[in-house]
């Protein structure tokens, strides 16, 4: 396996302080780019979700879902799952959860972690748009290391689900994070609890200001 991941598609760094930030600057992207061309780009610092908010309610969902089933588009999967969530259409809930389940296998590498992290974030974006309780319940299960088949990477992947719950900005997501925080405090696991406290604060910020405002310039 390669070393710990840098920025993941979706605008998050995992394995290095769990720092959340936007991806490449908007100035680096053609203002008139279409969503399919957008997801096929390579973004060194992670998918620029501030830019991706403009694809809200895009009609290209069927094409993006087809790309997600096409192994020839594998290099774009991280961007696709994040953007599908940001589009915010209820129809993508099942396909996104299925994508995670199908790729929840042993023998993963750090590139797989990046893609699955993007999927967790995409589910968080989707829950923010729709309040889908099944999506939130899925993220809640995924925040447990026991959910993940690859034990070596399970902790990183569980953290990515917590990021998704934070990005949902929902009360259900907040409750899941609060339960996780209290559990880690009871175990005197201060480092993990500190990360979860940051996710609770992010959930509150998004609930208060909205996802679009969070990613605004």
mmCIF file of C-alpha atoms in Angstrom:
data_model
loop_
_atom_site.group_PDB
_atom_site.id
_atom_site.type_symbol
_atom_site.label_atom_id
_atom_site.label_comp_id
_atom_site.label_asym_id
_atom_site.label_seq_id
_atom_site.Cartn_x
_atom_site.Cartn_y
_atom_site.Cartn_z
ATOM 1 C CA UNK A 1 0.000 0.000 0.000
ATOM 2 C CA UNK A 2 0.989 3.588 -0.545
ATOM 3 C CA UNK A 3 1.391 5.999 2.355
ATOM 4 C CA UNK A 4 -1.352 7.982 4.056
ATOM 5 C CA UNK A 5 -3.576 9.955 1.758
ATOM 6 C CA UNK A 6 -3.385 13.613 1.009
ATOM 7 C CA UNK A 7 -6.456 15.596 0.006
ATOM 8 C CA UNK A 8 -9.365 13.459 -1.080
ATOM 9 C CA UNK A 9 -11.816 14.206 -3.811
ATOM 10 C CA UNK A 10 -14.506 16.220 -2.140
ATOM 11 C CA UNK A 11 -12.197 18.733 -0.532
ATOM 12 C CA UNK A 12 -11.050 16.930 2.596
ATOM 13 C CA UNK A 13 -7.723 15.694 3.911
ATOM 14 C CA UNK A 14 -7.817 12.409 5.815
ATOM 15 C CA UNK A 15 -4.997 10.966 7.882
ATOM 16 C CA UNK A 16 -3.375 14.361 8.444
ATOM 17 C CA UNK A 17 -5.374 16.096 11.147
ATOM 18 C CA UNK A 18 -8.685 15.410 9.411
ATOM 19 C CA UNK A 19 -8.627 18.983 8.107
ATOM 20 C CA UNK A 20 -11.622 20.122 6.078
ATOM 21 C CA UNK A 21 -11.111 22.714 3.394
ATOM 22 C CA UNK A 22 -12.295 23.619 -0.088
ATOM 23 C CA UNK A 23 -10.473 22.251 -3.119
ATOM 24 C CA UNK A 24 -8.766 24.049 -6.003
ATOM 25 C CA UNK A 25 -9.610 27.710 -6.454
ATOM 26 C CA UNK A 26 -12.481 28.634 -8.735
ATOM 27 C CA UNK A 27 -10.086 30.744 -10.792
ATOM 28 C CA UNK A 28 -8.452 27.539 -12.024
ATOM 29 C CA UNK A 29 -11.689 26.271 -13.616
ATOM 30 C CA UNK A 30 -13.480 27.326 -16.787
ATOM 31 C CA UNK A 31 -16.602 29.130 -15.594
ATOM 32 C CA UNK A 32 -18.628 27.474 -18.379
ATOM 33 C CA UNK A 33 -17.516 23.890 -17.751
ATOM 34 C CA UNK A 34 -20.274 21.250 -17.828
ATOM 35 C CA UNK A 35 -20.670 18.782 -14.982
ATOM 36 C CA UNK A 36 -19.328 15.756 -16.898
ATOM 37 C CA UNK A 37 -16.168 17.611 -17.903
ATOM 38 C CA UNK A 38 -15.901 18.917 -14.350
ATOM 39 C CA UNK A 39 -15.850 15.462 -12.744
ATOM 40 C CA UNK A 40 -13.265 14.234 -15.255
ATOM 41 C CA UNK A 41 -10.752 16.884 -14.199
ATOM 42 C CA UNK A 42 -7.924 16.094 -11.781
ATOM 43 C CA UNK A 43 -7.923 18.418 -8.765
ATOM 44 C CA UNK A 44 -4.679 18.345 -6.822
ATOM 45 C CA UNK A 45 -6.255 19.711 -3.645
ATOM 46 C CA UNK A 46 -9.547 17.827 -3.823
ATOM 47 C CA UNK A 47 -12.816 18.395 -5.654
ATOM 48 C CA UNK A 48 -13.621 22.136 -5.453
ATOM 49 C CA UNK A 49 -17.051 21.850 -3.894
ATOM 50 C CA UNK A 50 -17.529 25.606 -3.769
ATOM 51 C CA UNK A 51 -17.592 25.522 -7.562
ATOM 52 C CA UNK A 52 -19.635 22.303 -7.616
ATOM 53 C CA UNK A 53 -22.566 23.974 -5.866
ATOM 54 C CA UNK A 54 -23.501 25.488 -9.236
ATOM 55 C CA UNK A 55 -24.472 22.010 -10.476
ATOM 56 C CA UNK A 56 -27.330 21.879 -7.965
ATOM 57 C CA UNK A 57 -30.297 20.084 -9.589
ATOM 58 C CA UNK A 58 -28.290 19.160 -12.692
ATOM 59 C CA UNK A 59 -30.226 16.992 -15.200
ATOM 60 C CA UNK A 60 -27.098 14.909 -15.916
ATOM 61 C CA UNK A 61 -27.665 12.468 -13.047
ATOM 62 C CA UNK A 62 -28.274 9.395 -15.276
ATOM 63 C CA UNK A 63 -24.998 9.997 -17.119
ATOM 64 C CA UNK A 64 -23.054 10.466 -13.883
ATOM 65 C CA UNK A 65 -24.536 7.270 -12.425
ATOM 66 C CA UNK A 66 -23.602 5.380 -15.591
ATOM 67 C CA UNK A 67 -20.028 6.669 -15.234
ATOM 68 C CA UNK A 68 -20.005 5.382 -11.658
ATOM 69 C CA UNK A 69 -20.733 1.876 -12.987
ATOM 70 C CA UNK A 70 -18.061 2.114 -15.690
ATOM 71 C CA UNK A 71 -14.586 0.964 -14.606
ATOM 72 C CA UNK A 72 -13.087 3.067 -17.409
ATOM 73 C CA UNK A 73 -14.215 6.132 -15.434
ATOM 74 C CA UNK A 74 -12.575 4.941 -12.216
ATOM 75 C CA UNK A 75 -10.218 7.928 -12.026
ATOM 76 C CA UNK A 76 -13.283 10.184 -11.841
ATOM 77 C CA UNK A 77 -15.263 8.233 -9.252
ATOM 78 C CA UNK A 78 -14.160 10.376 -6.325
ATOM 79 C CA UNK A 79 -15.355 13.527 -8.053
ATOM 80 C CA UNK A 80 -18.560 11.868 -9.251
ATOM 81 C CA UNK A 81 -19.758 10.651 -5.848
ATOM 82 C CA UNK A 82 -19.097 14.034 -4.244
ATOM 83 C CA UNK A 83 -20.849 15.977 -7.003
ATOM 84 C CA UNK A 84 -23.828 13.594 -7.109
ATOM 85 C CA UNK A 85 -24.394 14.308 -3.441
ATOM 86 C CA UNK A 86 -24.081 18.043 -3.974
ATOM 87 C CA UNK A 87 -26.665 17.928 -6.787
ATOM 88 C CA UNK A 88 -29.037 16.793 -4.060
ATOM 89 C CA UNK A 89 -31.508 14.558 -5.876
ATOM 90 C CA UNK A 90 -33.142 11.796 -3.800
ATOM 91 C CA UNK A 91 -32.693 9.336 -6.673
ATOM 92 C CA UNK A 92 -28.960 9.047 -6.018
ATOM 93 C CA UNK A 93 -29.293 7.877 -2.394
ATOM 94 C CA UNK A 94 -29.570 4.173 -3.228
ATOM 95 C CA UNK A 95 -26.814 4.181 -5.878
ATOM 96 C CA UNK A 96 -24.392 6.036 -3.592
ATOM 97 C CA UNK A 97 -24.990 3.681 -0.662
ATOM 98 C CA UNK A 98 -24.702 0.698 -3.016
ATOM 99 C CA UNK A 99 -21.411 2.076 -4.341
ATOM 100 C CA UNK A 100 -19.978 2.207 -0.821
ATOM 101 C CA UNK A 101 -21.241 -1.286 0.023
ATOM 102 C CA UNK A 102 -19.841 -2.777 -3.193
ATOM 103 C CA UNK A 103 -16.422 -1.239 -2.551
ATOM 104 C CA UNK A 104 -16.336 -2.098 1.158
ATOM 105 C CA UNK A 105 -13.921 -4.992 0.727
ATOM 106 C CA UNK A 106 -10.551 -6.080 2.070
ATOM 107 C CA UNK A 107 -7.280 -5.227 0.389
ATOM 108 C CA UNK A 108 -7.969 -1.524 -0.055
ATOM 109 C CA UNK A 109 -5.272 1.059 -0.717
ATOM 110 C CA UNK A 110 -5.133 4.773 0.017
ATOM 111 C CA UNK A 111 -6.649 5.667 -3.343
ATOM 112 C CA UNK A 112 -9.698 3.603 -2.373
ATOM 113 C CA UNK A 113 -9.842 5.536 0.898
ATOM 114 C CA UNK A 114 -9.962 8.789 -1.053
ATOM 115 C CA UNK A 115 -12.875 7.581 -3.167
ATOM 116 C CA UNK A 116 -14.816 6.169 -0.219
ATOM 117 C CA UNK A 117 -14.200 9.368 1.746
ATOM 118 C CA UNK A 118 -15.673 11.299 -1.169
ATOM 119 C CA UNK A 119 -18.687 8.982 -1.134
ATOM 120 C CA UNK A 120 -19.204 9.600 2.588
ATOM 121 C CA UNK A 121 -19.041 13.331 1.934
ATOM 122 C CA UNK A 122 -21.413 12.965 -1.000
ATOM 123 C CA UNK A 123 -23.909 11.204 1.257
ATOM 124 C CA UNK A 124 -23.534 14.039 3.748
ATOM 125 C CA UNK A 125 -24.234 16.631 1.053
ATOM 126 C CA UNK A 126 -27.244 14.610 -0.062
ATOM 127 C CA UNK A 127 -28.617 14.374 3.474
ATOM 128 C CA UNK A 128 -28.226 18.130 3.794
ATOM 129 C CA UNK A 129 -30.399 18.634 0.719
ATOM 130 C CA UNK A 130 -32.991 15.951 1.423
ATOM 131 C CA UNK A 131 -32.899 15.031 5.122
ATOM 132 C CA UNK A 132 -32.981 11.380 4.001
ATOM 133 C CA UNK A 133 -33.086 9.350 7.222
ATOM 134 C CA UNK A 134 -31.870 6.175 5.507
ATOM 135 C CA UNK A 135 -28.751 8.009 4.323
ATOM 136 C CA UNK A 136 -28.141 9.376 7.814
ATOM 137 C CA UNK A 137 -28.618 5.915 9.337
ATOM 138 C CA UNK A 138 -26.125 4.520 6.812
ATOM 139 C CA UNK A 139 -23.563 7.182 7.769
ATOM 140 C CA UNK A 140 -24.177 6.425 11.441
ATOM 141 C CA UNK A 141 -23.390 2.745 10.875
ATOM 142 C CA UNK A 142 -20.347 3.627 8.784
ATOM 143 C CA UNK A 143 -18.825 5.754 11.566
ATOM 144 C CA UNK A 144 -18.052 2.492 13.382
ATOM 145 C CA UNK A 145 -14.765 0.841 12.442
ATOM 146 C CA UNK A 146 -16.597 -2.502 12.591
ATOM 147 C CA UNK A 147 -18.619 -1.459 9.533
ATOM 148 C CA UNK A 148 -15.550 -1.588 7.300
ATOM 149 C CA UNK A 149 -14.140 -4.819 5.890
ATOM 150 C CA UNK A 150 -10.521 -3.648 5.707
ATOM 151 C CA UNK A 151 -9.382 -3.496 9.322
ATOM 152 C CA UNK A 152 -6.148 -1.680 8.461
ATOM 153 C CA UNK A 153 -8.057 1.287 7.031
ATOM 154 C CA UNK A 154 -11.231 1.052 9.091
ATOM 155 C CA UNK A 155 -10.400 3.963 11.406
ATOM 156 C CA UNK A 156 -9.802 6.364 8.517
ATOM 157 C CA UNK A 157 -12.994 5.258 6.788
ATOM 158 C CA UNK A 158 -15.014 5.577 9.989
ATOM 159 C CA UNK A 159 -13.780 9.156 10.331
ATOM 160 C CA UNK A 160 -14.930 9.857 6.786
ATOM 161 C CA UNK A 161 -18.469 8.858 7.796
ATOM 162 C CA UNK A 162 -18.272 11.321 10.685
ATOM 163 C CA UNK A 163 -17.331 14.004 8.153
ATOM 164 C CA UNK A 164 -20.455 13.080 6.195
ATOM 165 C CA UNK A 165 -22.600 13.423 9.311
ATOM 166 C CA UNK A 166 -21.057 16.822 9.962
ATOM 167 C CA UNK A 167 -21.697 18.014 6.413
ATOM 168 C CA UNK A 168 -25.330 16.935 6.661
ATOM 169 C CA UNK A 169 -26.011 19.796 9.053
ATOM 170 C CA UNK A 170 -28.949 17.790 10.413
ATOM 171 C CA UNK A 171 -30.113 17.169 13.966
ATOM 172 C CA UNK A 172 -29.932 13.404 13.374
ATOM 173 C CA UNK A 173 -26.353 13.746 12.187
ATOM 174 C CA UNK A 174 -25.529 15.898 15.192
ATOM 175 C CA UNK A 175 -27.000 13.320 17.582
ATOM 176 C CA UNK A 176 -24.875 10.570 16.021
ATOM 177 C CA UNK A 177 -21.739 12.682 16.396
ATOM 178 C CA UNK A 178 -22.634 13.615 19.965
ATOM 179 C CA UNK A 179 -23.054 9.950 20.910
ATOM 180 C CA UNK A 180 -19.692 9.150 19.321
ATOM 181 C CA UNK A 181 -18.062 12.069 21.154
ATOM 182 C CA UNK A 182 -19.449 10.997 24.532
ATOM 183 C CA UNK A 183 -18.303 7.424 23.917
ATOM 184 C CA UNK A 184 -14.741 8.512 23.144
ATOM 185 C CA UNK A 185 -14.708 10.782 26.206
ATOM 186 C CA UNK A 186 -15.786 7.813 28.341
ATOM 187 C CA UNK A 187 -12.839 5.866 26.903
ATOM 188 C CA UNK A 188 -10.537 8.827 27.619
ATOM 189 C CA UNK A 189 -9.617 8.897 23.952
ATOM 190 C CA UNK A 190 -8.949 12.615 23.816
ATOM 191 C CA UNK A 191 -7.538 12.863 20.295
ATOM 192 C CA UNK A 192 -10.542 11.178 18.688
ATOM 193 C CA UNK A 193 -12.956 13.129 20.879
ATOM 194 C CA UNK A 194 -11.305 16.382 19.801
ATOM 195 C CA UNK A 195 -11.835 15.529 16.134
ATOM 196 C CA UNK A 196 -15.468 14.660 16.805
ATOM 197 C CA UNK A 197 -15.955 17.942 18.645
ATOM 198 C CA UNK A 198 -14.736 19.715 15.518
ATOM 199 C CA UNK A 199 -17.271 17.795 13.437
ATOM 200 C CA UNK A 200 -20.034 18.751 15.870
ATOM 201 C CA UNK A 201 -19.074 22.399 15.449
ATOM 202 C CA UNK A 202 -19.084 21.993 11.664
ATOM 203 C CA UNK A 203 -22.532 20.381 11.788
ATOM 204 C CA UNK A 204 -23.783 23.341 13.820
ATOM 205 C CA UNK A 205 -22.240 25.845 11.405
ATOM 206 C CA UNK A 206 -23.833 24.223 8.367
ATOM 207 C CA UNK A 207 -27.189 23.910 10.148
ATOM 208 C CA UNK A 208 -27.008 27.605 10.955
ATOM 209 C CA UNK A 209 -25.616 29.054 7.713
ATOM 210 C CA UNK A 210 -26.330 26.413 5.067
ATOM 211 C CA UNK A 211 -24.046 24.272 2.944
ATOM 212 C CA UNK A 212 -23.828 26.769 0.092
ATOM 213 C CA UNK A 213 -22.708 29.520 2.472
ATOM 214 C CA UNK A 214 -20.109 27.175 4.001
ATOM 215 C CA UNK A 215 -18.511 26.652 0.589
ATOM 216 C CA UNK A 216 -18.949 30.254 -0.579
ATOM 217 C CA UNK A 217 -15.896 32.306 -1.512
#
